[in-house]
mmCIF file of C-alpha atoms and ligand atoms in Angstrom:
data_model
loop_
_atom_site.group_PDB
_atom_site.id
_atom_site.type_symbol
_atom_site.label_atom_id
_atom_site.label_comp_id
_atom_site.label_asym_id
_atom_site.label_seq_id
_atom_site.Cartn_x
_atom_site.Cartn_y
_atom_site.Cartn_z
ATOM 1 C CA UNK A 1 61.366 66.882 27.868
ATOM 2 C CA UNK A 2 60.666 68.600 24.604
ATOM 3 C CA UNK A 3 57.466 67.304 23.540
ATOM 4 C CA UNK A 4 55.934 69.077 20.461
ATOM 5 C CA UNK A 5 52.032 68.985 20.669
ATOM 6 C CA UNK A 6 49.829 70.801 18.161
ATOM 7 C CA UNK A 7 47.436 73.790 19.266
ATOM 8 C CA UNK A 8 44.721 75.065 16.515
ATOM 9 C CA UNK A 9 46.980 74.642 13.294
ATOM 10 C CA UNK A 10 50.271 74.912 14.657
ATOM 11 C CA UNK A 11 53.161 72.606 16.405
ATOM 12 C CA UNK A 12 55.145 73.947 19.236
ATOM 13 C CA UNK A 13 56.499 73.027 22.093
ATOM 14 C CA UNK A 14 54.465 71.607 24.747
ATOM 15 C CA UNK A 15 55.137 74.792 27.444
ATOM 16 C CA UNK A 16 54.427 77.021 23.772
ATOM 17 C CA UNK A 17 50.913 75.818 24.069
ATOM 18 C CA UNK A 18 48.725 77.950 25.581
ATOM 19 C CA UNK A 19 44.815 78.436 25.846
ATOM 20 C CA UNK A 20 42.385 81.308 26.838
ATOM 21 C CA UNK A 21 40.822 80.482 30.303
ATOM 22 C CA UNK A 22 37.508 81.465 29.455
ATOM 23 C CA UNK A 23 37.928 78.255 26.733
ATOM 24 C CA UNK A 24 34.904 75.979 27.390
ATOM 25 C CA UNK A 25 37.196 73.086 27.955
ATOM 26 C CA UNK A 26 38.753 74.714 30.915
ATOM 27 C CA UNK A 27 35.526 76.020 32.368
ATOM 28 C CA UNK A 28 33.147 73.370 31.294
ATOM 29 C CA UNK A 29 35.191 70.203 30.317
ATOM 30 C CA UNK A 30 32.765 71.084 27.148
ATOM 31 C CA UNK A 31 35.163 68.945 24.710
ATOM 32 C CA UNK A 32 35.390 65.091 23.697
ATOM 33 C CA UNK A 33 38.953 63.435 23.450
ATOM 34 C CA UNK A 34 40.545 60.452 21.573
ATOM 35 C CA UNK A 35 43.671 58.514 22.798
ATOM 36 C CA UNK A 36 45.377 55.965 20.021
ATOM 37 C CA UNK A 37 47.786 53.895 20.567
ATOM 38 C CA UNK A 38 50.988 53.498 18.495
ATOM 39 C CA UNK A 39 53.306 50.808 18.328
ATOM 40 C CA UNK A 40 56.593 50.802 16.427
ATOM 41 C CA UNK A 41 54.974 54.413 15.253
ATOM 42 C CA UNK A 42 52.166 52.820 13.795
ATOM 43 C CA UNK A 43 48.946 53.803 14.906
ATOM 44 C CA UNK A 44 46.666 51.164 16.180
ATOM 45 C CA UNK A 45 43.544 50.908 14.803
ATOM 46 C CA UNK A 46 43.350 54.482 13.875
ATOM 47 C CA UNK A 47 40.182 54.490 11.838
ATOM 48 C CA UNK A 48 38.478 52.954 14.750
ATOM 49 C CA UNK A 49 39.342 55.639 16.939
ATOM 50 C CA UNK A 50 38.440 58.411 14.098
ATOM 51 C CA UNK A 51 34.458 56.800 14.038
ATOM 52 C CA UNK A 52 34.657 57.185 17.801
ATOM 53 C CA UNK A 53 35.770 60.459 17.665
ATOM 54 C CA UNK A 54 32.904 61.615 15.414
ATOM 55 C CA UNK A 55 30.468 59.834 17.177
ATOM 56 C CA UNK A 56 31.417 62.201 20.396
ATOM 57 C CA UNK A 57 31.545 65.034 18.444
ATOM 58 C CA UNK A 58 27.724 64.211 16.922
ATOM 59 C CA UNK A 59 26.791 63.624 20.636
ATOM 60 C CA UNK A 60 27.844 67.073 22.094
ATOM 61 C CA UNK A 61 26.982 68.925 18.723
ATOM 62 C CA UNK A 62 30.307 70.482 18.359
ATOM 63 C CA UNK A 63 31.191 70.250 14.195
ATOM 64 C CA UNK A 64 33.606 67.831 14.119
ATOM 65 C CA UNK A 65 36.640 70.622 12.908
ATOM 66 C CA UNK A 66 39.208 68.043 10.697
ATOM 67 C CA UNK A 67 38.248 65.492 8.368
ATOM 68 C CA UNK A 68 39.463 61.799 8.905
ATOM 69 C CA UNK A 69 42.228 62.701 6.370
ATOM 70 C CA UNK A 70 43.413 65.760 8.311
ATOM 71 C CA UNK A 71 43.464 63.666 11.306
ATOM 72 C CA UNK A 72 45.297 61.198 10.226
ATOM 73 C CA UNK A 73 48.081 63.717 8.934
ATOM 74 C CA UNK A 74 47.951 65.152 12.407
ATOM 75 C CA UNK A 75 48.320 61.823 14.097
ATOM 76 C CA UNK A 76 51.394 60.760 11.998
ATOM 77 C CA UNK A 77 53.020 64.458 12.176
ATOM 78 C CA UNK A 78 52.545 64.140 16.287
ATOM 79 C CA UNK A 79 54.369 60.347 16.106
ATOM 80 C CA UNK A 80 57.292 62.028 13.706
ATOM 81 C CA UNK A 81 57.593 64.934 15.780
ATOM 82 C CA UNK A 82 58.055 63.352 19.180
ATOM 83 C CA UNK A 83 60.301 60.339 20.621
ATOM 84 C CA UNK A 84 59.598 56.606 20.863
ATOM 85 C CA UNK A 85 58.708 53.832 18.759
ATOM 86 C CA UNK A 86 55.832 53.263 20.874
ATOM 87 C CA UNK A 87 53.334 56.449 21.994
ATOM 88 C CA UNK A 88 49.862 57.858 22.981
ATOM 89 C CA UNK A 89 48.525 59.908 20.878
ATOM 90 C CA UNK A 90 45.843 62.018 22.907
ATOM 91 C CA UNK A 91 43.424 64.330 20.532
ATOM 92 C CA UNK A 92 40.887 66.978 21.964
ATOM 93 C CA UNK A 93 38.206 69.178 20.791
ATOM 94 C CA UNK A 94 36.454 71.688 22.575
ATOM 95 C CA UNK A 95 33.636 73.925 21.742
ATOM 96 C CA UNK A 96 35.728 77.109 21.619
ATOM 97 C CA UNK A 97 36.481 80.094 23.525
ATOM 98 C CA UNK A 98 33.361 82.503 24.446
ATOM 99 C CA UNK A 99 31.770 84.739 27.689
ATOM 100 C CA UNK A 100 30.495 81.716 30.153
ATOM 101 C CA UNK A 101 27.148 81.289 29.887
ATOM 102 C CA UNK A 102 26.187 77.391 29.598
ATOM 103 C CA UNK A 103 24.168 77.385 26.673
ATOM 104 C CA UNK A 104 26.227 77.199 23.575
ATOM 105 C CA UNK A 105 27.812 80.180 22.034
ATOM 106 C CA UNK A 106 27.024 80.902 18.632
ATOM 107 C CA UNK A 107 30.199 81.330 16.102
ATOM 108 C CA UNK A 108 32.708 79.933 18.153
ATOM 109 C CA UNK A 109 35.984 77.681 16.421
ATOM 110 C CA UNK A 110 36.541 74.893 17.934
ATOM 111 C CA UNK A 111 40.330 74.447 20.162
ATOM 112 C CA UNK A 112 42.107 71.657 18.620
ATOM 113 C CA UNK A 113 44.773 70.007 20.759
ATOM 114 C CA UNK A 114 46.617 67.200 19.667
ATOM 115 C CA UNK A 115 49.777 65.536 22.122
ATOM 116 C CA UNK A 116 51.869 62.680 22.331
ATOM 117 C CA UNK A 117 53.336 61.018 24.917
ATOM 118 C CA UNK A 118 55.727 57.465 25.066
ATOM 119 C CA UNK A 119 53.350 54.701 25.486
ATOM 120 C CA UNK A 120 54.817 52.184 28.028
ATOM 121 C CA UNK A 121 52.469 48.959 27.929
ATOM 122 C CA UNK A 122 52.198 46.758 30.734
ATOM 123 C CA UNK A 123 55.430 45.465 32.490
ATOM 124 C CA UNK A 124 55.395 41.723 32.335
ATOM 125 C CA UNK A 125 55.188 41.244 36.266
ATOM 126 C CA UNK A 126 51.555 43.082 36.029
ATOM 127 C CA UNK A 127 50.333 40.748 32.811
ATOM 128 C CA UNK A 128 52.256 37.454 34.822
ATOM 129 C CA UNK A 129 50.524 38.631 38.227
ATOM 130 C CA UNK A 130 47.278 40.718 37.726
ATOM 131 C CA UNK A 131 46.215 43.520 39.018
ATOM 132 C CA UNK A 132 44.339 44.589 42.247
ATOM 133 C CA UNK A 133 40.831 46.300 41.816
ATOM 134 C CA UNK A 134 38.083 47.270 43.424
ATOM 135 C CA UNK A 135 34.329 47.792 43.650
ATOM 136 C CA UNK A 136 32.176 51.197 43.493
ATOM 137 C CA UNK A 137 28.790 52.507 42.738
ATOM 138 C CA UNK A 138 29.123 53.963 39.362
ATOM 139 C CA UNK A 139 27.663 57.409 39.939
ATOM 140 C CA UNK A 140 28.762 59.125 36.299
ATOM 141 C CA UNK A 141 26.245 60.801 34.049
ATOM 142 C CA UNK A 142 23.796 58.573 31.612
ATOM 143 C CA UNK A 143 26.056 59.423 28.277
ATOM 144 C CA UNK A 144 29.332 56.919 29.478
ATOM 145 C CA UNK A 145 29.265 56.460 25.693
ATOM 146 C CA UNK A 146 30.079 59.670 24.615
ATOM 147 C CA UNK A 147 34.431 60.118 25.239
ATOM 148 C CA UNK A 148 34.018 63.848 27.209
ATOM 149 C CA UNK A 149 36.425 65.207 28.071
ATOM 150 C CA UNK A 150 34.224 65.977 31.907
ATOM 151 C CA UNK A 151 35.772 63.384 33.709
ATOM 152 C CA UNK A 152 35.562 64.412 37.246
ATOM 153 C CA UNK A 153 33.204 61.384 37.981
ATOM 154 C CA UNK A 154 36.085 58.868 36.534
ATOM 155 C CA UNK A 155 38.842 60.830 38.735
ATOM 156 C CA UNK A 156 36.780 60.804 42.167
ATOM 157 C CA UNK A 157 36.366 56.849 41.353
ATOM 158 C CA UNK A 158 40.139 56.338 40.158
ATOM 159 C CA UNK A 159 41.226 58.190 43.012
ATOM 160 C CA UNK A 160 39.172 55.144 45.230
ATOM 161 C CA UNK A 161 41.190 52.889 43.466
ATOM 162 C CA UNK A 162 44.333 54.577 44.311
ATOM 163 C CA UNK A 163 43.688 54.733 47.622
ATOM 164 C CA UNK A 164 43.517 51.510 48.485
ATOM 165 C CA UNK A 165 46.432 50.458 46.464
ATOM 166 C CA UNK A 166 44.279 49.183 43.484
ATOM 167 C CA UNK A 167 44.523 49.923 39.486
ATOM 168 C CA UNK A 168 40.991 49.995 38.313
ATOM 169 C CA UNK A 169 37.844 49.999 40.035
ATOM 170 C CA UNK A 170 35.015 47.727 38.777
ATOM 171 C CA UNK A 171 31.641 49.636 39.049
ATOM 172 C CA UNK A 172 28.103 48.464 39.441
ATOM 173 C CA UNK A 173 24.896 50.376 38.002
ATOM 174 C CA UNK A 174 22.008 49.013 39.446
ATOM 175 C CA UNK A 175 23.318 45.746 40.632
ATOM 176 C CA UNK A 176 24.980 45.392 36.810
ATOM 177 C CA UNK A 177 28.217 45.341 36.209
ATOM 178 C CA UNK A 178 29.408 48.391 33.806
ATOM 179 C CA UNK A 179 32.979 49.577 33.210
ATOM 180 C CA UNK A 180 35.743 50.593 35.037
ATOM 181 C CA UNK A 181 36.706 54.461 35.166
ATOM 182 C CA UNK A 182 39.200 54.451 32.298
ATOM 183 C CA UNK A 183 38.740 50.423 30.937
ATOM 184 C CA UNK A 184 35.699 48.224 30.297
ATOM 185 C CA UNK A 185 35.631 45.283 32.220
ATOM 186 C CA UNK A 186 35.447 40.998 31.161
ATOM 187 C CA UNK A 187 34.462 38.670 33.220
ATOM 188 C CA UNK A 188 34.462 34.528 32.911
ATOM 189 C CA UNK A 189 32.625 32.063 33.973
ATOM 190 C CA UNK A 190 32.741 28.655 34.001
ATOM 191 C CA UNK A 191 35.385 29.099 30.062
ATOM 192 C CA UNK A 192 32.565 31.548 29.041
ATOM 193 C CA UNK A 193 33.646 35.256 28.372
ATOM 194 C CA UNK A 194 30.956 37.128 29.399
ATOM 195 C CA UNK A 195 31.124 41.225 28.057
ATOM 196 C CA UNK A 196 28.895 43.829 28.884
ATOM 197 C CA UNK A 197 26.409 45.176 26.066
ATOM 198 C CA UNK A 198 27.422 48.438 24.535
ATOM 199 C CA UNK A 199 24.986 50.860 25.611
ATOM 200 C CA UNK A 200 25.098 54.780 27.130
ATOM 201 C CA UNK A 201 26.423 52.972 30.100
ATOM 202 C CA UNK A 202 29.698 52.318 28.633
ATOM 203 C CA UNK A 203 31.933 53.392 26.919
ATOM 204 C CA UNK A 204 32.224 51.754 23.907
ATOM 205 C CA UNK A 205 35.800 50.247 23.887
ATOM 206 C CA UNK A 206 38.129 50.003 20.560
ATOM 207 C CA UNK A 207 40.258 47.250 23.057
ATOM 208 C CA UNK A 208 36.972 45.454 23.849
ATOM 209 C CA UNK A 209 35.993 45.437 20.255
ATOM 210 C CA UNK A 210 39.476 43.910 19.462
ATOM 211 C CA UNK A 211 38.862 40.963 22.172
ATOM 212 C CA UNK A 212 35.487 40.306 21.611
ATOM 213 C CA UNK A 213 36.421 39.987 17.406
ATOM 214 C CA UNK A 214 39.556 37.766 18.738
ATOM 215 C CA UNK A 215 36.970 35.729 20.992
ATOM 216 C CA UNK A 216 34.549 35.098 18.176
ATOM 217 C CA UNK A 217 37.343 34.291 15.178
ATOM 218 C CA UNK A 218 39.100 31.941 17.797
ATOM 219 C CA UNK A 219 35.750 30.049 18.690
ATOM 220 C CA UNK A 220 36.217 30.909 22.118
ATOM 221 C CA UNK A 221 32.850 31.122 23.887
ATOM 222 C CA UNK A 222 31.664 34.760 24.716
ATOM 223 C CA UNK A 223 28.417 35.837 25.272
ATOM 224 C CA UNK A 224 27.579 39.601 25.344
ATOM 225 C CA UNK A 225 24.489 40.689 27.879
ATOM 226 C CA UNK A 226 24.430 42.351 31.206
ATOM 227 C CA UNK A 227 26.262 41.435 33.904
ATOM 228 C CA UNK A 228 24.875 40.781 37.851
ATOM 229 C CA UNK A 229 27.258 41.755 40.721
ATOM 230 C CA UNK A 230 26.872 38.256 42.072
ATOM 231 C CA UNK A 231 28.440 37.130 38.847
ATOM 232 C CA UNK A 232 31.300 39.245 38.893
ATOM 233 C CA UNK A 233 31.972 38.508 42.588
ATOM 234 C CA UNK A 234 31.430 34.761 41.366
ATOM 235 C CA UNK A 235 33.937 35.617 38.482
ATOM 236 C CA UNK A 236 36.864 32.827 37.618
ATOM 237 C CA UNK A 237 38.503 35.618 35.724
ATOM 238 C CA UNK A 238 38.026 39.070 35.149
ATOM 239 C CA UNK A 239 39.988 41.156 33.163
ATOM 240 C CA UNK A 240 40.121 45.115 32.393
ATOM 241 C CA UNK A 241 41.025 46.746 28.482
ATOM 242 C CA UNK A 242 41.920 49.686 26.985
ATOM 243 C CA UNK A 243 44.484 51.182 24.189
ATOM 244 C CA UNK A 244 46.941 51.704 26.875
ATOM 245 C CA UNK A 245 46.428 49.021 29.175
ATOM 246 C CA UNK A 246 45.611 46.321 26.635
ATOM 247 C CA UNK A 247 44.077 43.292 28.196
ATOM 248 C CA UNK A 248 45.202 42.616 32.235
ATOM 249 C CA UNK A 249 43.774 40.244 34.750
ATOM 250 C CA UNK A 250 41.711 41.607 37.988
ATOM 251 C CA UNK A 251 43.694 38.569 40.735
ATOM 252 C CA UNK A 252 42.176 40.289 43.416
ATOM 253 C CA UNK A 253 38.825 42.413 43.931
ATOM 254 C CA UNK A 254 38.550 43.778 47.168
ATOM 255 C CA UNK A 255 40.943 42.027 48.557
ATOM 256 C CA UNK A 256 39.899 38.737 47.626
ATOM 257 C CA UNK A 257 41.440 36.876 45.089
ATOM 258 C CA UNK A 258 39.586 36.069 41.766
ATOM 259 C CA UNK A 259 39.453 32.763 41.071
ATOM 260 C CA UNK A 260 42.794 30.615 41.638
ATOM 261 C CA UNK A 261 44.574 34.701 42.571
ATOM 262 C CA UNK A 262 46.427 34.232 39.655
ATOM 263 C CA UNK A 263 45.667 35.264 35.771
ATOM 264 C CA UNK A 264 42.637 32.540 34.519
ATOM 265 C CA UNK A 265 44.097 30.533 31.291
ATOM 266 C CA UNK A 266 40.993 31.980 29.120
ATOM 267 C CA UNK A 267 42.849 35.118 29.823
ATOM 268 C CA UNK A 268 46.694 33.721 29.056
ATOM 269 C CA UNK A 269 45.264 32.808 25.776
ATOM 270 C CA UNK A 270 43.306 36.489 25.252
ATOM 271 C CA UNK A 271 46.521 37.667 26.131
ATOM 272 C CA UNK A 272 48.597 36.040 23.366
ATOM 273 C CA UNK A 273 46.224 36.159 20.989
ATOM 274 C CA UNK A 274 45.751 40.025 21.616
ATOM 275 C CA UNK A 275 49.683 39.890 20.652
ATOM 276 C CA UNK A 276 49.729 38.286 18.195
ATOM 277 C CA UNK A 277 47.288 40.300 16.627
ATOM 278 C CA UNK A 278 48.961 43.964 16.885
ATOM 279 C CA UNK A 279 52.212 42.201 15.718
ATOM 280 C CA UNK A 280 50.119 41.169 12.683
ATOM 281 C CA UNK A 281 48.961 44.580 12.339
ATOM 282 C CA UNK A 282 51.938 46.122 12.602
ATOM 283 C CA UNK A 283 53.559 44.001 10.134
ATOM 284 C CA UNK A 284 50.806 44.632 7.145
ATOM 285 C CA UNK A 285 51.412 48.783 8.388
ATOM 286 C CA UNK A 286 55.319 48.558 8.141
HETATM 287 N N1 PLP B 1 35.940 52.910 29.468
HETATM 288 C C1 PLP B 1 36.363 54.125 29.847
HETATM 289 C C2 PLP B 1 35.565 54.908 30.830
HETATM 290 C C3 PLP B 1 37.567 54.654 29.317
HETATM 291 O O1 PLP B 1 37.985 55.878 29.688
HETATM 292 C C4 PLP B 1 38.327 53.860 28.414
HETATM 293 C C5 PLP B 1 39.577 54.356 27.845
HETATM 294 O O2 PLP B 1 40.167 55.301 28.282
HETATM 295 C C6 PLP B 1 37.836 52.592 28.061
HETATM 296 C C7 PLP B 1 36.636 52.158 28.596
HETATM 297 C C8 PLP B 1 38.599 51.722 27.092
HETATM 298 O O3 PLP B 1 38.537 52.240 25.795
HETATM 299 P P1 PLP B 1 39.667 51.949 24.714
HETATM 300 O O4 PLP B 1 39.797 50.466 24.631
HETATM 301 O O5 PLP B 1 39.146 52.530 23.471
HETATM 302 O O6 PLP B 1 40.927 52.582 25.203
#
């Protein structure tokens, strides 16, 4: 496939795009990363993602190298330049190239890479039957919040998942319920959506901020504060989000089915309403 990705000022093609291994990125995972959405090559919720992306850079203290205009430009030349209505954009920053030595160089550019890839959302079979998931310790650092680009910690987990034939894992910090290693996590109870606070725990989802918004403007009860384990073993529904996965059902968690084993109607109507909504969206961006 001839994918065109971007690479410190320049397009080229993807096997074109080459970086120095003493890069940071590549010996540190030193960097922070964005991934948007884009449907009918419209980005979703862009400026969302661009606040996010500063954020991470202010976390790490790398200068954040393009301003939200630049971005933008880069984002829409990315969609042009590659295939499909709908894609991923993926964006990363890292501090630069220098001698390793952990303590941060001084005068160092920042790599930009920028990549997009056709963005295939979930078949209706997985939305119409759920997913399978399972539980884990969350054992990741105490900046979740912060989009790094490290992300050995999410792999190890994901790879758990895989394993045992499962999507996501659900993890617990403390007996609390926090994320899963690439989506946050829902749970309800008893018609109450129940979401976890946004803290360093988590990371703080431009999905979940979409449902919870959808919850509250549709009067549908949600009530953000920690989350036991009991209650999410208790769950009638749970349900994972992210740009790429967009809201899905959890029918089974370890095996044992969530609630009836079949996606919860709070979640049906999340679902649709989550639809509707892009759709919206993408008709004001058209
Ligand atoms: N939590 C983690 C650890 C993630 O990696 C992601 C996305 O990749 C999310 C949550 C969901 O975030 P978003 O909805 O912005 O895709």
């Amino acid at each position: 496939m001839s994918e065109i990705v971007y690479l410190n000022g320049e397009f080229m093609p993807l096997e074109d795009a080459k970086i120095p291994v003493l890069d940071r990125g590549f010996i540190f995972g030193d960097g922070v990363y964005e991934v948007i959405p884009v449907y009918s090559r419209h980005p979703f919720r862009l400026a969302e993602h661009l606040v996010r992306f500063e954020r991470s850079h202010q976390a790490i203290r790398i200068p954040n190298p393009l301003t939200d205009a630049e971005w933008t430009r880069l984002v829409q030349d990315l969609v042009a330049r590659n295939a499909g209505e709908d894609q991923s954009v993926y964006l990363q920053v890292t501090r630069g190239v220098a001698k390793r030595d952990h303590a941060f160089p001084k005068n160092v550019k920042p790599t930009v890479f920028g990549m997009s890839n056709p963005l295939s959302t979930p078949a209706g079979e997985t939305v119409d039957g759920g997913i399978h998931a399972i539980t884990t310790i969350d054992y990741r650092w105490l900046r979740c919040d912060v989009k790094s680009t490290s992300l050995l910690a999410n792999c190890l987990l994901r790879q758990v998942a895989a394993d045992a034939d499962a999507l996501e894992v659900v993890m617990f910090r403390d007996g609390f319920l926090t994320e899963g290693s690439s989506s946050n996590v829902f749970v309800v109870k008893n018609g109450v959506i129940l979401a976890t606070p946004k803290n360093n725990l988590v990371l703080p989802g431009i999905t979940y901020d979409v449902v919870v918004e959808l919850a509250r403007a549709n009067s549908l009860p949600i009530d953000v504060r920690p989350i036991s384990e009991a209650e999410v073993r208790s769950a009638d529904e749970i349900w994972v989000t992210s740009s790429t996965k967009e809201v899905l059902a959890v029918t089974t968690l370890n095996e044992t089915a969530v609630g009836t084993g079949k996606p919860g109607a709070v979640f049906r109507r999340m679902h649709q309403l989550y639809q509707d909504y892009k759709r919206t969206v993408m008709r004001q961006a058209a």
